[in-house]
Coordinates of C-alpha atoms in Angstrom, one line a residue:
X622 CA 17.5 247.2 79.9
X623 CA 14.3 246.9 82.0
X624 CA 11.1 248.6 80.9
X625 CA 9.1 250.1 83.8
X626 CA 5.4 250.5 82.9
X627 CA 4.0 250.4 86.4
X628 CA 2.5 253.8 86.0
X629 CA 0.2 252.4 83.3
X630 CA -2.8 250.3 84.5
X631 CA -2.8 246.7 83.3
X632 CA -5.3 246.2 80.4
X633 CA -6.4 242.9 82.0
X634 CA -7.1 244.5 85.3
X635 CA -7.5 242.2 88.4
X636 CA -8.0 239.2 86.1
X637 CA -4.4 239.4 84.9
X638 CA -2.5 236.0 85.3
X639 CA 0.8 237.1 83.9
X640 CA 3.8 236.3 86.2
X641 CA 5.6 239.5 87.1
X642 CA 3.4 241.7 84.9
X643 CA 5.2 244.8 83.6
X644 CA 2.0 246.9 84.0
X645 CA 0.7 248.4 87.2
X646 CA -1.8 246.7 89.5
X647 CA -3.7 247.8 92.5
X648 CA -1.5 245.6 94.8
X649 CA 1.6 247.5 93.6
X650 CA 0.2 250.8 95.0
X651 CA 1.7 251.5 98.4
X652 CA -0.7 252.5 101.1
X653 CA 0.1 256.0 102.5
X654 CA 1.8 256.2 106.0
X655 CA 2.0 252.5 106.3
X656 CA 5.2 250.7 107.3
X657 CA 5.2 247.5 105.3
X658 CA 7.7 244.7 105.9
X659 CA 10.1 243.7 103.2
X660 CA 8.8 240.6 101.5
X661 CA 10.7 239.0 98.7
X662 CA 9.1 237.0 95.9
X663 CA 9.5 233.6 97.6
X664 CA 7.9 234.9 100.8
X665 CA 5.1 236.4 98.8
X666 CA 4.4 233.2 96.9
X667 CA 4.4 231.2 100.2
X668 CA 2.1 233.7 101.9
X669 CA -0.4 233.4 99.0
X670 CA -0.1 229.6 99.0
X671 CA -0.3 228.9 102.7
X672 CA -3.9 229.8 103.6
X673 CA -4.0 227.5 106.7
X674 CA -2.9 228.3 110.3
X675 CA 0.9 228.3 111.0
X676 CA 2.3 224.9 112.0
X677 CA 4.3 226.3 114.9
X678 CA 3.1 229.0 117.2
X679 CA 5.4 232.0 117.2
X680 CA 7.5 232.5 120.4
X681 CA 5.6 234.5 122.9
X682 CA 7.1 237.7 124.2
X683 CA 6.0 238.4 127.8
X684 CA 6.7 242.1 127.5
X685 CA 3.4 244.1 127.6
X686 CA 4.6 246.5 124.8
X687 CA 5.4 243.8 122.3
X688 CA 2.3 244.5 120.1
X689 CA 2.4 248.3 120.4
X690 CA 3.5 249.0 116.9
X691 CA 1.5 246.2 115.3
X692 CA -0.8 247.3 112.4
X693 CA -4.1 245.7 111.5
X694 CA -4.2 243.3 108.6
X695 CA -6.4 245.7 106.7
X696 CA -3.5 248.2 106.5
X697 CA -1.4 245.9 104.4
X698 CA -4.1 244.5 102.1
X699 CA -2.4 246.2 99.3
X700 CA 0.6 243.9 99.6
X701 CA -1.1 240.7 98.3
X702 CA -4.8 241.6 98.0
X703 CA -5.7 239.1 100.7
X704 CA -6.2 240.2 104.3
X705 CA -5.8 236.8 106.0
X706 CA -3.0 235.3 104.1
X707 CA -0.7 238.2 103.8
X708 CA 0.1 238.8 107.4
X709 CA 0.8 236.9 110.6
X710 CA 0.9 238.3 114.1
X711 CA 4.5 238.7 115.1
X712 CA 3.8 238.4 118.8
X713 CA 0.5 236.6 119.4
X714 CA -1.0 236.6 122.9
X715 CA -0.1 233.7 125.2
X716 CA -2.2 230.6 124.9
X717 CA -4.5 229.9 127.8
X718 CA -3.7 226.7 129.5
X719 CA -6.8 224.6 130.4
X720 CA -7.5 224.4 134.0
X721 CA -8.2 221.2 136.0
X722 CA -11.9 221.8 135.7
X723 CA -11.7 222.1 131.9
X724 CA -9.5 219.0 131.7
X725 CA -12.2 217.0 133.3
X726 CA -14.6 217.7 130.4
X727 CA -12.2 216.8 127.6
X728 CA -13.1 213.1 127.4
X729 CA -12.0 209.9 128.9
X730 CA -8.5 209.6 130.4
X731 CA -6.3 206.7 131.4
X732 CA -6.3 205.5 135.0
X733 CA -2.7 206.7 135.3
X734 CA -3.7 210.3 134.3
X735 CA -6.7 210.2 136.6
X736 CA -4.5 209.1 139.5
X737 CA -2.1 211.9 138.7
X738 CA -4.8 214.5 138.6
X739 CA -6.2 213.2 141.9
X740 CA -2.9 213.4 143.6
X741 CA -2.3 216.9 142.2
X742 CA -5.7 218.1 143.6
X743 CA -5.1 216.4 147.0
X744 CA -1.8 218.0 147.7
X745 CA -0.7 221.6 147.8
X746 CA 2.9 220.8 146.8
X747 CA 4.3 220.9 143.3
X748 CA 1.8 219.3 140.8
X749 CA 2.8 215.9 139.5
X750 CA 3.4 216.0 135.8
X751 CA 1.2 213.5 134.0
X752 CA 2.9 210.7 132.1
X753 CA 3.3 211.5 128.4
X754 CA 1.0 209.4 126.2
X755 CA 3.0 206.8 124.2
X756 CA 2.2 204.5 121.4
X757 CA 3.1 200.8 120.9
X758 CA 6.5 201.6 119.6
X759 CA 9.7 200.3 121.4
X760 CA 11.6 203.0 123.2
X761 CA 14.9 204.2 121.9
X762 CA 17.8 202.7 123.7
X763 CA 21.5 203.5 123.6
X764 CA 22.3 199.9 122.8
X765 CA 19.5 197.9 121.3
X766 CA 19.5 194.1 121.9
X767 CA 17.7 193.4 118.7
X768 CA 16.4 195.0 115.5
X769 CA 13.5 197.4 115.7
X770 CA 11.3 195.0 113.8
X771 CA 12.0 192.2 116.2
X772 CA 11.4 194.4 119.2
X773 CA 8.1 195.7 117.8
X774 CA 6.9 192.2 117.0
X775 CA 7.7 190.9 120.5
X776 CA 6.2 194.0 122.1
X777 CA 2.9 193.6 120.2
X778 CA 2.7 190.0 121.2
X779 CA 3.2 190.9 124.9
X780 CA 0.7 193.8 124.6
X781 CA -1.9 191.4 123.1
X782 CA -1.7 189.0 126.1
X783 CA -1.9 191.9 128.6
X784 CA -5.0 193.2 126.7
X785 CA -6.6 189.8 126.7
X786 CA -6.1 189.2 130.4
X787 CA -7.2 192.7 131.3
X788 CA -10.5 192.4 129.3
X789 CA -11.3 189.1 131.1
X790 CA -10.6 190.7 134.4
X791 CA -12.7 193.7 133.6
X792 CA -15.8 191.5 132.9
X793 CA -16.0 190.0 136.3
X794 CA -14.3 192.8 138.4
X795 CA -16.2 193.9 141.5
X796 CA -16.3 197.5 142.7
X797 CA -13.3 196.9 145.0
X798 CA -11.3 195.4 142.1
X799 CA -11.7 198.3 139.7
X800 CA -8.4 199.8 140.8
X801 CA -6.5 196.8 139.5
X802 CA -8.1 197.0 136.0
X803 CA -5.8 198.8 133.5
X804 CA -6.9 201.4 130.9
X805 CA -5.7 201.0 127.3
X806 CA -3.0 203.5 127.8
X807 CA -1.8 201.8 131.0
X808 CA -1.5 198.5 129.2
X809 CA 0.8 200.2 126.7
X810 CA 2.8 201.7 129.6
X811 CA 3.2 198.3 131.2
X812 CA 4.1 196.6 127.9
X813 CA 6.7 199.3 127.1
X814 CA 8.1 199.2 130.7
X815 CA 8.5 195.4 130.8
X816 CA 10.0 195.3 127.3
X817 CA 12.5 198.0 128.1
X818 CA 13.5 196.4 131.4
X819 CA 14.2 193.1 129.6
X820 CA 16.2 194.9 126.9
X821 CA 18.3 196.7 129.5
X822 CA 18.9 194.0 132.0
X823 CA 19.2 190.9 129.8
X824 CA 20.3 192.1 126.4
X825 CA 22.3 189.0 125.5
X826 CA 19.2 186.7 125.8
X827 CA 16.6 189.3 125.1
X828 CA 14.6 187.4 122.4
X829 CA 14.4 184.2 124.5
X830 CA 13.3 186.1 127.6
X831 CA 10.6 188.0 125.7
X832 CA 9.3 184.8 124.1
X833 CA 9.2 183.1 127.4
X834 CA 7.3 186.0 128.9
X835 CA 4.7 186.0 126.1
X836 CA 4.2 182.2 126.6
X837 CA 3.9 182.7 130.4
X838 CA 1.1 185.2 130.0
X839 CA -0.5 183.2 127.2
X840 CA -0.9 180.3 129.7
X841 CA -2.0 182.6 132.6
X842 CA -5.7 182.6 133.6
X843 CA -7.7 185.5 135.1
X844 CA -7.2 184.5 138.7
X845 CA -3.4 184.5 138.3
X846 CA -3.5 187.8 136.5
X847 CA -5.7 189.2 139.3
X848 CA -3.1 188.1 141.9
X849 CA -0.3 189.7 139.9
X850 CA -2.1 193.0 139.6
X851 CA -2.9 193.0 143.4
X852 CA 0.8 192.4 144.2
X853 CA 1.8 195.3 141.8
X854 CA -0.6 197.6 143.6
X855 CA 0.6 196.5 147.0
X856 CA 4.2 197.3 146.0
X857 CA 3.2 200.9 145.0
X858 CA 1.4 201.5 148.3
X859 CA 3.4 203.6 150.8
X860 CA 5.0 201.6 153.6
X861 CA 4.8 202.6 157.3
X862 CA 8.0 203.3 159.2
X863 CA 7.2 200.4 161.4
X864 CA 6.7 198.0 158.5
X865 CA 10.4 196.9 158.5
X866 CA 11.1 193.2 158.9
X867 CA 11.1 192.1 162.5
X868 CA 14.3 190.6 164.0
X869 CA 14.5 186.9 163.4
X870 CA 13.6 184.5 166.2
X871 CA 16.5 182.3 167.2
X872 CA 15.0 180.3 170.0
X873 CA 15.6 176.6 170.1
X874 CA 13.4 175.7 173.0
X875 CA 16.2 173.7 174.6
X876 CA 17.9 174.4 177.9
X877 CA 21.2 176.3 177.8
X878 CA 23.3 173.1 178.6
X879 CA 21.9 171.3 175.5
X880 CA 22.4 174.4 173.3
X881 CA 26.1 174.4 174.4
X882 CA 26.3 170.7 173.6
X883 CA 25.0 171.4 170.1
X884 CA 27.4 174.3 169.7
X885 CA 30.3 172.0 170.3
X886 CA 29.3 170.2 167.1
X887 CA 30.0 173.5 165.2
X888 CA 33.6 174.1 166.4
X889 CA 35.8 175.6 163.7
X890 CA 39.3 174.1 163.6
X891 CA 42.1 176.5 162.7
X892 CA 45.0 174.0 162.4
X893 CA 45.3 174.6 158.7
X894 CA 44.6 178.4 158.7
X895 CA 48.0 179.7 159.8
X896 CA 48.3 181.5 156.4
X897 CA 45.2 183.6 157.3
X898 CA 46.4 185.0 160.6
X899 CA 45.4 182.2 163.0
X900 CA 48.0 181.0 165.4
X901 CA 47.4 177.3 166.2
X902 CA 50.4 176.8 168.4
X903 CA 52.9 178.7 170.5
X904 CA 55.9 179.9 168.4
X905 CA 59.2 178.2 169.0
X906 CA 61.8 180.1 171.1
X907 CA 64.2 180.2 168.2
X908 CA 61.6 181.8 166.0
X909 CA 60.9 184.5 168.6
X910 CA 64.6 185.2 168.9
X911 CA 64.8 185.5 165.1
X912 CA 62.1 188.1 165.2
X913 CA 63.9 190.1 167.9
X914 CA 67.1 190.1 165.9
X915 CA 65.2 191.3 162.8
X916 CA 63.7 194.2 164.8
X917 CA 67.2 195.3 165.9
X918 CA 68.5 195.1 162.4
X919 CA 65.5 197.1 161.0
X920 CA 66.2 199.8 163.6
X921 CA 62.5 200.5 163.9
X922 CA 61.7 201.1 160.2
X923 CA 58.1 200.1 159.3
X924 CA 55.5 200.8 156.7
X925 CA 52.5 202.9 157.7
X926 CA 49.3 200.7 157.9
X927 CA 47.2 203.7 156.6
X928 CA 49.2 205.8 154.1
X929 CA 51.8 203.1 153.2
X930 CA 54.7 205.6 153.9
X931 CA 57.9 204.3 155.3
X932 CA 58.7 205.7 158.8
X933 CA 60.8 204.9 161.9
X934 CA 59.3 204.1 165.3
X935 CA 61.1 204.7 168.6
X936 CA 59.9 202.6 171.5
X937 CA 60.7 204.5 174.7
X938 CA 61.0 207.7 172.7
X939 CA 64.0 209.1 170.8
X940 CA 66.7 210.4 173.1
X941 CA 67.4 213.7 171.4
X942 CA 63.8 215.1 171.0
X943 CA 61.5 212.5 172.7
X944 CA 59.8 211.7 169.4
X945 CA 57.8 208.4 169.0
X946 CA 57.9 208.3 165.2
X947 CA 59.4 210.0 162.2
X948 CA 57.8 211.0 158.9
X949 CA 55.6 213.8 160.1
X950 CA 51.8 213.8 159.8
X951 CA 49.9 210.8 158.5
X952 CA 47.3 211.7 155.8
X953 CA 45.0 208.9 154.7
X954 CA 41.5 207.7 153.8
X955 CA 39.9 205.9 156.7
X956 CA 37.1 204.5 154.6
X957 CA 37.1 201.4 152.3
X958 CA 37.1 201.5 148.5
X959 CA 34.0 200.8 146.6
X960 CA 32.8 200.8 143.0
X961 CA 29.7 203.0 142.4
X962 CA 26.6 201.2 141.2
X963 CA 25.6 201.4 137.5
X964 CA 22.2 202.1 136.1
X965 CA 20.7 199.3 133.9
X966 CA 22.2 199.5 130.4
X967 CA 25.1 201.7 131.5
X968 CA 28.3 200.0 130.2
X969 CA 30.6 202.8 131.0
X970 CA 33.6 202.2 133.3
X971 CA 33.2 203.3 136.9
X972 CA 36.3 204.2 138.9
X973 CA 36.7 203.1 142.5
X974 CA 36.0 205.6 145.2
X975 CA 36.5 206.0 148.9
X976 CA 33.5 205.6 151.2
X977 CA 34.8 208.2 153.6
X978 CA 34.8 211.2 151.2
X979 CA 33.5 209.7 147.9
X980 CA 36.7 210.8 146.1
X981 CA 38.1 208.7 143.3
X982 CA 41.0 206.5 144.2
X983 CA 44.2 208.3 143.4
X984 CA 42.6 211.8 143.4
X985 CA 44.2 212.9 146.6
X986 CA 46.6 211.5 149.3
X987 CA 43.8 211.4 151.9
X988 CA 40.9 213.2 153.5
X989 CA 42.0 212.7 157.2
X990 CA 45.1 213.6 159.1
X991 CA 46.7 212.1 162.3
X992 CA 49.8 213.1 164.2
X993 CA 51.6 209.7 163.9
X994 CA 52.2 207.0 161.4
X995 CA 51.2 203.5 162.6
X996 CA 51.9 199.9 161.7
X997 CA 50.5 196.5 162.4
X998 CA 52.5 193.3 163.1
X999 CA 50.8 190.1 162.0
X1000 CA 53.5 187.3 162.2
X1001 CA 53.2 185.1 165.3
X1002 CA 56.9 185.3 166.2
X1003 CA 56.9 189.1 166.0
X1004 CA 53.8 189.2 168.2
X1005 CA 55.4 186.8 170.7
X1006 CA 58.5 189.0 170.8
X1007 CA 56.4 191.6 172.6
X1008 CA 54.3 189.2 174.7
X1009 CA 54.3 185.5 174.2
X1010 CA 51.3 183.3 173.6
X1011 CA 49.8 181.0 176.2
X1012 CA 47.4 178.1 176.0
X1013 CA 44.2 178.1 178.0
X1014 CA 45.0 176.4 181.4
X1015 CA 42.7 173.9 183.1
X1016 CA 39.9 175.6 185.1
X1017 CA 37.6 173.3 187.2
X1018 CA 35.5 176.3 188.3
X1019 CA 34.4 177.1 184.7
X1020 CA 30.8 176.1 184.2
X1021 CA 30.4 173.2 181.7
X1022 CA 26.9 174.4 180.5
X1023 CA 28.1 177.8 179.4
X1024 CA 30.1 179.1 176.4
X1025 CA 31.8 182.5 176.2
X1026 CA 31.5 185.1 173.4
X1027 CA 34.2 187.8 173.5
X1028 CA 35.4 190.7 171.5
X1029 CA 38.5 192.9 171.7
X1030 CA 39.3 196.4 170.6
X1031 CA 42.8 197.4 169.6
X1032 CA 44.8 200.6 169.3
X1033 CA 48.1 201.5 167.7
X1034 CA 51.2 201.7 169.9
X1035 CA 55.0 201.7 169.2
X1036 CA 54.7 197.8 169.1
X1037 CA 51.9 197.7 166.6
X1038 CA 48.2 196.9 167.3
X1039 CA 47.7 196.2 171.0
X1040 CA 44.8 195.3 173.2
X1041 CA 43.0 198.3 174.7
X1042 CA 39.5 196.8 175.6
X1043 CA 38.3 193.3 176.3
X1044 CA 34.7 192.2 176.7
X1045 CA 33.3 188.7 177.4
X1046 CA 29.6 187.8 177.6
X1047 CA 28.0 184.5 178.6
X1048 CA 26.5 182.3 175.8
X1049 CA 23.6 181.9 175.2
X1050 CA 22.3 184.3 177.9
X1051 CA 24.4 187.2 176.7
X1052 CA 25.2 188.6 180.2
X1053 CA 28.4 190.6 180.6
X1054 CA 31.0 188.6 182.4
X1055 CA 34.0 190.9 181.9
X1056 CA 34.4 194.4 180.4
X1057 CA 37.6 196.2 181.0
X1058 CA 39.9 198.7 179.4
X1059 CA 43.6 197.6 179.0
X1060 CA 46.7 199.7 179.4
X1061 CA 49.0 198.6 176.5
X1062 CA 52.6 197.8 176.8
X1063 CA 54.0 200.4 174.4
X1064 CA 53.4 204.1 174.2
X1065 CA 50.1 204.9 172.5
X1066 CA 50.2 206.4 169.0
X1067 CA 46.5 206.2 168.1
X1068 CA 43.6 204.6 169.9
X1069 CA 41.9 204.1 166.6
X1070 CA 38.8 205.5 168.3
X1071 CA 36.7 205.7 165.1
X1072 CA 36.6 201.9 165.1
X1073 CA 37.6 200.8 168.6
X1074 CA 35.2 203.0 170.4
X1075 CA 37.8 203.8 173.0
X1076 CA 38.6 207.6 173.3
X1077 CA 41.2 209.4 175.3
X1078 CA 38.5 210.5 177.8
X1079 CA 37.6 206.9 178.4
X1080 CA 41.2 206.0 179.3
X1081 CA 41.5 209.1 181.5
X1082 CA 38.3 208.5 183.5
X1083 CA 38.8 204.8 183.9
X1084 CA 39.2 203.5 187.5
X1085 CA 41.8 200.8 188.4
X1086 CA 40.5 197.2 188.5
X1087 CA 40.5 195.4 191.8
X1088 CA 39.0 192.1 193.0
X1089 CA 36.3 193.8 195.0
X1090 CA 35.1 195.8 191.9
X1091 CA 31.4 195.1 191.2
X1092 CA 30.7 192.9 188.2
X1093 CA 29.8 194.7 185.0
X1094 CA 26.2 193.7 185.2
X1095 CA 25.7 195.5 188.5
X1096 CA 23.8 198.8 188.4
X1097 CA 26.6 200.8 190.1
X1098 CA 29.1 199.7 187.5
X1099 CA 27.2 201.3 184.6
X1100 CA 27.9 204.8 185.9
X1101 CA 26.6 207.3 183.4
X1102 CA 27.6 210.9 183.4
X1103 CA 26.7 213.9 181.2
X1104 CA 29.7 213.5 179.0
X1105 CA 30.7 211.8 175.9
X1106 CA 33.8 210.9 174.0
X1107 CA 33.0 213.6 171.4
X1108 CA 31.1 216.8 171.4
X1109 CA 27.4 216.1 171.8
X1110 CA 27.8 212.4 172.2
X1111 CA 25.6 210.3 174.4
X1112 CA 26.6 209.4 177.9
X1113 CA 29.0 206.5 178.4
X1114 CA 29.7 204.2 181.3
X1115 CA 33.0 204.4 183.2
X1116 CA 35.0 201.2 182.8
X1117 CA 37.7 199.8 185.0
X1118 CA 41.2 199.5 183.6
X1119 CA 43.8 196.8 184.1
X1120 CA 47.5 197.4 184.1
X1121 CA 48.5 195.2 181.1
X1122 CA 47.3 192.9 178.4
X1123 CA 48.6 190.0 180.4
X1124 CA 46.4 190.9 183.4
X1125 CA 43.4 191.1 181.0
X1126 CA 44.2 187.6 179.7
X1127 CA 44.4 186.3 183.2
X1128 CA 40.9 187.6 183.9
X1129 CA 39.6 186.0 180.7
X1130 CA 41.2 182.7 181.7
X1131 CA 39.2 182.7 184.9
X1132 CA 36.1 182.3 182.8
X1133 CA 37.3 179.6 180.5
X1134 CA 38.3 176.0 180.5
X1135 CA 40.0 174.3 177.5
X1136 CA 36.7 172.7 176.6
X1137 CA 34.7 175.9 176.8
X1138 CA 33.5 177.1 173.4
X1139 CA 34.9 180.5 172.7
X1140 CA 32.7 182.5 170.2
X1141 CA 33.7 185.5 168.2
X1142 CA 33.9 187.1 164.8
X1143 CA 37.3 187.1 163.2
X1144 CA 38.8 185.4 166.2
X1145 CA 42.4 185.5 164.8
X1146 CA 42.5 189.2 165.6
X1147 CA 41.2 188.9 169.1
X1148 CA 43.2 185.8 170.0
X1149 CA 46.4 187.4 168.7
X1150 CA 45.7 190.6 170.7
X1151 CA 45.3 188.6 173.9
X1152 CA 48.0 186.0 172.9
X1153 CA 45.7 183.1 173.6
X1154 CA 45.9 179.6 172.1
X1155 CA 42.4 178.0 172.7
X1156 CA 41.3 174.6 171.3
X1157 CA 37.5 175.1 171.2
X1158 CA 36.7 178.0 168.8
X1159 CA 33.5 179.0 167.0
X1160 CA 34.4 181.8 164.5
X1161 CA 31.4 183.2 162.7
X1162 CA 33.7 184.1 159.8
X1163 CA 34.1 180.4 159.3
X1164 CA 30.5 179.6 160.1
X1165 CA 29.3 182.1 157.4
X1166 CA 32.1 181.9 154.8
X1167 CA 32.5 184.3 151.9
X1168 CA 31.8 182.7 148.5
X1169 CA 35.3 183.7 147.4
X1170 CA 36.9 181.9 150.4
X1171 CA 39.5 183.2 152.8
X1172 CA 41.0 185.8 153.1
X1173 CA 37.7 187.4 151.9
X1174 CA 35.1 187.5 154.7
X1175 CA 31.7 188.8 155.5
X1176 CA 31.5 191.8 157.9
X1177 CA 29.7 191.3 161.2
X1178 CA 27.4 194.3 160.5
X1179 CA 26.3 192.7 157.1
X1180 CA 25.8 189.3 158.6
X1181 CA 23.5 190.6 161.4
X1182 CA 21.5 192.6 158.9
X1183 CA 21.2 189.8 156.3
X1184 CA 20.6 186.8 158.6
X1185 CA 18.9 188.3 161.7
X1186 CA 17.4 191.6 160.4
X1187 CA 19.3 193.5 163.1
X1188 CA 21.3 196.7 162.8
X1189 CA 24.5 197.1 164.8
X1190 CA 27.5 199.5 164.7
X1191 CA 25.2 202.4 164.0
X1192 CA 26.4 206.0 164.2
X1193 CA 25.4 208.1 167.2
X1194 CA 25.6 211.9 167.4
X1195 CA 27.5 214.1 165.0
X1196 CA 30.5 211.8 165.0
X1197 CA 30.9 208.1 165.4
X1198 CA 31.3 206.6 168.8
X1199 CA 33.0 203.6 167.3
X1200 CA 32.3 199.9 167.9
X1201 CA 31.0 198.6 171.2
X1202 CA 32.8 195.4 172.0
X1203 CA 29.9 194.2 174.1
X1204 CA 27.5 194.7 171.2
X1205 CA 29.8 192.9 168.8
X1206 CA 30.3 190.0 171.2
X1207 CA 26.6 189.5 171.6
X1208 CA 26.1 189.8 167.9
X1209 CA 28.7 187.0 167.2
X1210 CA 26.9 184.9 169.8
X1211 CA 23.5 185.4 168.2
X1212 CA 24.9 184.4 164.8
X1213 CA 26.3 181.2 166.4
X1214 CA 22.9 180.6 168.0
X1215 CA 21.3 180.8 164.6
X1216 CA 23.5 178.0 163.4
X1217 CA 22.6 176.1 166.5
X1218 CA 18.9 176.4 165.6
X1219 CA 19.6 175.2 162.1
X1220 CA 21.7 172.3 163.4
X1221 CA 19.0 171.3 165.9
X1222 CA 16.4 171.2 163.1
X1223 CA 18.8 169.0 161.1
X1224 CA 19.3 166.7 164.1
X1225 CA 15.6 166.4 164.6
X1226 CA 15.1 165.2 161.0
X1227 CA 17.8 162.6 161.7
X1228 CA 15.9 161.3 164.7
X1229 CA 17.5 163.2 167.6
X1230 CA 15.2 164.1 170.5
X1231 CA 15.5 165.2 174.1
X1232 CA 14.9 162.4 176.7
X1233 CA 15.2 163.2 180.4
X1234 CA 17.4 166.3 179.6
X1235 CA 19.7 164.4 177.3
X1236 CA 20.1 164.4 173.5
X1237 CA 19.5 160.9 172.2
X1238 CA 19.3 159.7 168.7
X1239 CA 16.5 157.2 168.1
X1240 CA 17.2 154.0 166.4
X1241 CA 15.8 153.6 162.8

């Protein structure tokens, strides 16, 4: 039973200290016409105790009527007897953000913050958010390479060396060198960045790397620190579009005849490379007959080179319906597979993707569709069953002081990959000697235009080759019209066309002798397409071998970019024009010439020199 005496004033009055006094007090009297919030005992006790400002600002309501029903604090004084501690504003007004002018008067800032503010004031774009101030505490990583105590100790040692070097630099820094001096906060940023980079990139040897880094900066003097800071500033400076590396100079200073003589020292023999597609000798007649018998037994069944589906091919067309192949449409990915790059510290597994559409391998059957399935024959006897190989015949009219760089483009026919364009250029001059389209033996299934650069329009507009046709270097040969092989493409020259791959091979033989160095990239493909056996070969795949060895190989585009700072096989227009065999032939020749430059420098160190136009090695 509870006793309610609230209607009787407390004898102690306002000085009463009793907890839950049964008598009435002034605070128990409700103010008239005042809506008071419901406050329990715990909230009341907390409101009396907490006399300071709230630790967290209440969430701001942007509605203009949020404070319409709010009552002054004096209206609820009766709740606790204290005006300031009994109430809080439910919806306080939004805090005013300091402007850029007021920020400038708030005290010293780090050089990083000053730079950010300057950049923000200079541009009208979205303001750059200043970097959050950090303390000398290692950043949290998903997988830490060491304990927090170890990381903190090494971080402090590195920060101490940075601070020492920066103070020494600041003493003697001139007005122009003030930008390379770091503020205290920037030193912390640099220490944290370098420690985090080491922890992410070299977690297995993290302690040793950090200790070596500390010792490196401990031994460093002010001049070395100054150079390092200047290099760091230079890396952050914006680069001009014309600041790309210039193409590498590959001049030897020797006459062409001597360059060809040095090139002969770089010949790449292929006698032991039959397992990698090279054909060192003409297949025997019994091997060719065996291949023909196998084709009759197979009845035209092949595996698609693109989608790997089994299909049947009909040379001369199928009698009942005129079809060239069976199996319907060919759906495939024309790009290569690749593994996406990982960020430092990311140990998750990345699935392979296709470069053509960035889809994961196995996600779909393909992103591109063609009308026919195609195949590729690679065995020498199968190739010889269509057109036999032939060795380079003697040719007294071929210049002895000239090599030949050549490249072929192939398309798919009912006999596999066949020659559809042949280009030969002189080496080292790079002048076009021969550039013709070739009508293949079998019916065309796919010109492989995306890579060969030969489109149906090119074949349709080609003019027949004849002996009186002007050489490819003549101005009237490079006839350009306002058309391209695809919508919106650049103009292309009209090329002559020969009647067969055998006719194209005869034209190439007119430029060669057995001793003429024949330069190319991946020569096994070009030689097999032309069915040529040549004894003097310079294959850039063998001059620049892949570290994994054959059959792995470096692409021509990558080799030109890496060794000569040149870009080839670039896309033009909304769609790709494909490879240009003349460009590829010159590129292979330039890579061979780079090796000639290196070989000549090596020979000079061994005592070789030019005497009366001849290479002579001096006696030691």
